Tab-separated table of C-alpha atoms in Angstrom:
chain	number	residue	atom	x	y	z
A	25	MET	CA	0.000	0.000	0.000
A	26	THR	CA	1.294	3.483	-0.847
A	27	ALA	CA	0.415	6.685	0.962
A	28	THR	CA	-2.215	8.313	-1.229
A	29	SER	CA	-4.544	9.757	1.382
A	30	THR	CA	-4.463	11.850	4.516
A	31	THR	CA	-6.240	8.952	6.230
A	32	ALA	CA	-3.157	6.712	5.902
A	33	LEU	CA	-1.569	5.587	9.167
A	34	PHE	CA	2.180	4.976	9.084
A	35	GLN	CA	3.850	2.447	11.327
A	36	LEU	CA	7.471	3.558	11.666
A	37	LYS	CA	10.290	1.805	13.487
A	38	ALA	CA	12.845	4.354	14.721
A	39	VAL	CA	16.256	2.982	15.713
A	40	ILE	CA	19.219	5.012	16.967
A	41	ALA	CA	22.202	3.942	14.871
A	42	ASP	CA	25.453	2.499	16.235
A	43	ILE	CA	24.127	1.551	19.673
A	44	SER	CA	23.807	-2.035	20.890
A	45	PRO	CA	21.565	-3.353	22.376
A	46	MET	CA	19.264	-1.138	20.357
A	47	ILE	CA	17.399	1.926	21.535
A	48	TRP	CA	14.245	1.990	19.427
A	49	ARG	CA	10.580	2.977	19.174
A	50	ARG	CA	7.631	1.759	17.095
A	51	LEU	CA	5.393	4.712	16.261
A	52	LEU	CA	1.942	5.020	14.703
A	53	ILE	CA	1.712	8.359	12.901
A	54	PRO	CA	-1.121	9.780	10.737
A	55	GLY	CA	-0.290	10.491	7.105
A	56	ASP	CA	-1.179	14.172	7.420
A	57	THR	CA	1.608	14.656	10.000
A	58	THR	CA	4.106	17.233	8.750
A	59	LEU	CA	7.842	16.624	8.924
A	60	ALA	CA	8.039	19.471	11.435
A	61	GLN	CA	5.582	17.567	13.628
A	62	LEU	CA	7.500	14.324	13.083
A	63	HIS	CA	10.628	16.115	14.310
A	64	TYR	CA	8.857	16.971	17.579
A	65	ILE	CA	7.438	13.447	17.862
A	66	LEU	CA	10.952	11.997	17.670
A	67	GLN	CA	12.210	14.519	20.211
A	68	ILE	CA	9.545	13.351	22.661
A	69	ALA	CA	10.023	9.673	21.792
A	70	PHE	CA	13.712	9.792	22.729
A	71	ASP	CA	13.340	12.391	25.507
A	72	TRP	CA	15.515	14.972	23.773
A	73	SER	CA	15.421	18.742	24.297
A	74	ASP	CA	15.247	20.156	20.735
A	75	GLU	CA	18.242	22.370	21.546
A	76	TYR	CA	20.267	21.351	18.493
A	77	LEU	CA	19.987	21.372	14.718
A	78	HIS	CA	18.366	18.493	12.876
A	79	CYS	CA	17.770	17.223	9.364
A	80	PHE	CA	15.631	14.598	7.625
A	81	LYS	CA	17.180	12.854	4.614
A	82	ILE	CA	14.428	11.438	2.419
A	83	HIS	CA	14.795	10.401	-1.235
A	84	ALA	CA	18.145	12.240	-1.482
A	85	LYS	CA	16.569	15.487	-0.273
A	86	ASP	CA	17.045	17.307	3.033
A	87	TYR	CA	14.143	18.627	5.110
A	88	GLY	CA	14.042	20.424	8.420
A	89	ILE	CA	12.992	23.472	10.414
A	90	TYR	CA	15.240	26.445	9.751
A	91	ARG	CA	16.996	27.865	12.794
A	92	PRO	CA	19.189	31.012	12.795
A	93	GLY	CA	22.735	30.012	11.947
A	94	GLY	CA	21.610	26.582	10.811
A	95	LEU	CA	21.006	24.806	7.534
A	96	TRP	CA	18.754	26.029	4.739
A	97	PHE	CA	16.249	23.532	3.358
A	98	SER	CA	14.630	23.478	-0.061
A	99	GLY	CA	11.572	21.722	1.401
A	100	ASP	CA	9.436	23.379	4.076
A	101	ALA	CA	9.033	20.872	6.905
A	102	HIS	CA	5.879	22.695	8.013
A	103	GLU	CA	4.196	21.980	4.685
A	104	VAL	CA	5.524	18.549	3.661
A	105	ARG	CA	3.454	15.728	5.117
A	106	LEU	CA	4.255	12.032	5.351
A	107	PHE	CA	1.745	11.063	2.683
A	108	ASP	CA	3.267	13.662	0.317
A	109	LEU	CA	6.537	11.707	0.202
A	110	GLY	CA	5.242	8.626	-1.599
A	111	LEU	CA	6.858	6.322	0.936
A	112	ARG	CA	6.316	2.589	0.564
A	113	VAL	CA	6.435	-0.266	3.046
A	114	ARG	CA	10.041	-1.247	3.887
A	115	GLU	CA	11.423	2.105	2.718
A	116	ARG	CA	13.915	3.799	5.004
A	117	PHE	CA	14.914	7.367	5.706
A	118	VAL	CA	17.136	9.126	8.232
A	119	TYR	CA	16.645	11.734	10.946
A	120	GLU	CA	19.861	13.409	12.106
A	121	TYR	CA	20.002	15.366	15.346
A	122	ASN	CA	22.763	17.293	17.106
A	123	PHE	CA	25.480	17.411	14.471
A	124	TYR	CA	28.181	17.528	17.175
A	125	ASP	CA	27.173	14.241	18.796
A	126	ASN	CA	25.809	13.030	15.448
A	127	TRP	CA	22.762	11.075	16.533
A	128	GLN	CA	21.286	9.279	13.538
A	129	VAL	CA	17.838	7.744	13.783
A	130	GLN	CA	17.074	5.169	11.099
A	131	LEU	CA	13.353	5.161	10.278
A	132	ARG	CA	11.733	2.238	8.460
A	133	VAL	CA	8.168	2.126	7.167
A	134	GLU	CA	6.851	-1.161	8.563
A	135	ALA	CA	3.231	-0.773	7.484
A	136	ILE	CA	0.748	1.687	6.000
A	137	SER	CA	-2.839	1.150	7.074
A	138	GLU	CA	-5.939	2.999	8.218
A	139	PRO	CA	-6.441	4.552	11.679
A	140	VAL	CA	-8.511	2.569	14.164
A	141	SER	CA	-11.716	4.303	15.187
A	142	GLY	CA	-11.529	5.668	18.720
A	143	GLU	CA	-7.718	5.510	18.923
A	144	SER	CA	-5.556	8.607	19.472
A	145	TYR	CA	-2.419	9.319	17.474
A	146	PRO	CA	0.541	9.665	17.379
A	147	LYS	CA	1.264	6.661	19.551
A	148	CYS	CA	4.257	4.585	20.594
A	149	THR	CA	3.325	0.897	20.679
A	150	ALA	CA	6.699	-0.705	21.364
A	151	GLY	CA	10.315	0.117	22.082
A	152	LYS	CA	13.287	-0.494	24.321
A	153	ARG	CA	15.384	1.616	26.664
A	154	CYS	CA	15.607	5.319	27.442
A	155	GLY	CA	16.900	7.676	24.795
A	156	PRO	CA	20.560	8.658	25.193
A	157	ILE	CA	21.305	11.728	27.293
A	158	GLU	CA	22.277	14.679	25.129
A	159	ASP	CA	25.795	16.120	25.267
A	160	CYS	CA	27.310	12.773	26.190
A	161	GLY	CA	29.484	12.777	23.058
A	162	GLY	CA	27.551	10.598	20.619
A	163	PRO	CA	27.143	6.831	20.122
A	164	ILE	CA	30.762	5.797	20.795
A	165	ALA	CA	31.002	7.869	23.986
A	166	PHE	CA	27.568	6.617	25.034
A	167	GLN	CA	28.635	2.984	24.675
A	168	LYS	CA	31.725	3.691	26.785
A	169	LEU	CA	29.645	5.350	29.521
A	170	ARG	CA	27.261	2.431	29.476
A	171	GLY	CA	30.153	0.108	30.263
A	172	GLU	CA	31.327	2.323	33.113
A	173	PHE	CA	27.937	2.621	34.835
A	174	SER	CA	27.403	-1.031	35.745
A	175	ASP	CA	24.789	-1.995	38.339
A	176	PHE	CA	27.614	-2.753	40.767
A	177	TYR	CA	29.203	0.662	40.217
A	178	ILE	CA	25.872	2.439	40.698
A	179	ALA	CA	25.153	0.546	43.925
A	180	CYS	CA	28.627	1.358	45.285
A	181	GLU	CA	28.310	5.045	44.404
A	182	ILE	CA	24.900	5.394	46.063
A	183	ALA	CA	26.113	3.542	49.155
A	184	GLN	CA	29.149	5.814	49.379
A	185	MET	CA	26.984	8.944	49.062
A	186	LEU	CA	24.663	7.690	51.788
A	187	ASP	CA	27.527	6.788	54.104
A	188	SER	CA	29.236	10.150	53.626
A	189	GLY	CA	26.049	12.197	53.842
A	190	GLU	CA	26.761	13.739	50.426
A	191	ILE	CA	23.671	12.394	48.673
A	192	ASN	CA	22.526	15.903	47.640
A	193	LYS	CA	25.891	17.410	46.771
A	194	SER	CA	26.489	16.158	43.237
A	195	LYS	CA	23.411	16.759	41.116
A	196	SER	CA	25.297	15.962	37.923
A	197	GLU	CA	26.412	12.552	39.158
A	198	LEU	CA	22.985	11.803	40.611
A	199	ARG	CA	21.482	12.630	37.218
A	200	TRP	CA	23.707	10.019	35.593
A	201	LEU	CA	23.087	7.436	38.300
A	202	ARG	CA	19.333	7.859	38.054
A	203	TYR	CA	19.465	7.690	34.267
A	204	TRP	CA	21.378	4.397	34.216
A	205	LEU	CA	19.216	2.908	36.970
A	206	ASN	CA	16.169	3.520	34.765
A	207	PHE	CA	17.858	2.906	31.410
A	208	GLU	CA	16.071	-0.386	30.661
A	209	LYS	CA	12.645	1.012	31.613
A	210	LEU	CA	10.323	2.683	29.128
A	211	ASP	CA	7.086	4.156	30.496
A	212	PHE	CA	4.651	3.890	27.575
A	213	ALA	CA	1.782	5.544	29.426
A	214	LYS	CA	3.903	8.590	30.202
A	215	LEU	CA	5.406	8.692	26.711
A	216	ASN	CA	2.055	8.440	24.950
A	217	GLY	CA	0.556	11.014	27.272
A	218	ARG	CA	3.238	13.464	26.210
A	219	LEU	CA	2.883	12.578	22.522
A	220	GLN	CA	-0.839	13.269	22.555
A	221	GLN	CA	-0.857	16.282	24.869
A	222	SER	CA	2.142	18.280	23.650
A	223	PRO	CA	1.601	20.881	20.897
A	224	LEU	CA	3.365	19.357	17.893
A	225	ASP	CA	4.301	22.629	16.278
A	226	GLU	CA	6.977	25.276	16.606
A	227	ASP	CA	5.649	26.717	19.825
A	228	PRO	CA	7.908	27.818	22.725
A	229	ALA	CA	5.469	26.085	25.077
A	230	PHE	CA	6.550	22.774	23.539
A	231	ARG	CA	9.935	22.896	25.222
A	232	GLU	CA	8.396	23.761	28.579
A	233	GLN	CA	6.355	20.552	28.560
A	234	ILE	CA	9.273	18.169	27.966
A	235	ILE	CA	10.293	16.249	31.078
A	236	TYR	CA	13.988	15.503	31.575
A	237	PHE	CA	16.299	13.971	34.121
A	238	ASP	CA	17.694	16.829	36.203
């Protein structure tokens, strides 16, 4: 089935490249979703902050939301919708975010169907693990950090903080410890609540509604 109607529902699998075991999401997204809205959906799906530049690469063409000092795009992400792209099942495209850390999200069209009556979209139906913390240095640095923050290391660090009475002194380290403690957990109810309640447009209020580890 090809996307020929605004009623089409896309099932996309989004996988962050070069990380193993995978960090991924399965998303159900209406065909009339713009690429600008898809950008915000992916930001929420991976718990990112939208503080950095991004770019979609689809059919050898770049799309994105222009930001001062950033890239220019020939296609307006606010006007181009998923069903406009003529995507077919099994086709792939790429979403790049934060060109310093170089996060690349590989998106694959798994299915194109019709929305189910009474269901709300967009929706995340499956996935694994928390999205990587921004500013950690990219996939290679992330994999190294993952090896350093073993369960044993985390337990020892928390025990040491408790014993020394310094549990509230290092917010940065606590942020990392809490992140890795919860790394394998993905709260679908919370994620879908944010996907369906957040304004999926270029609105400053969008950033205020994102919940982060702090």
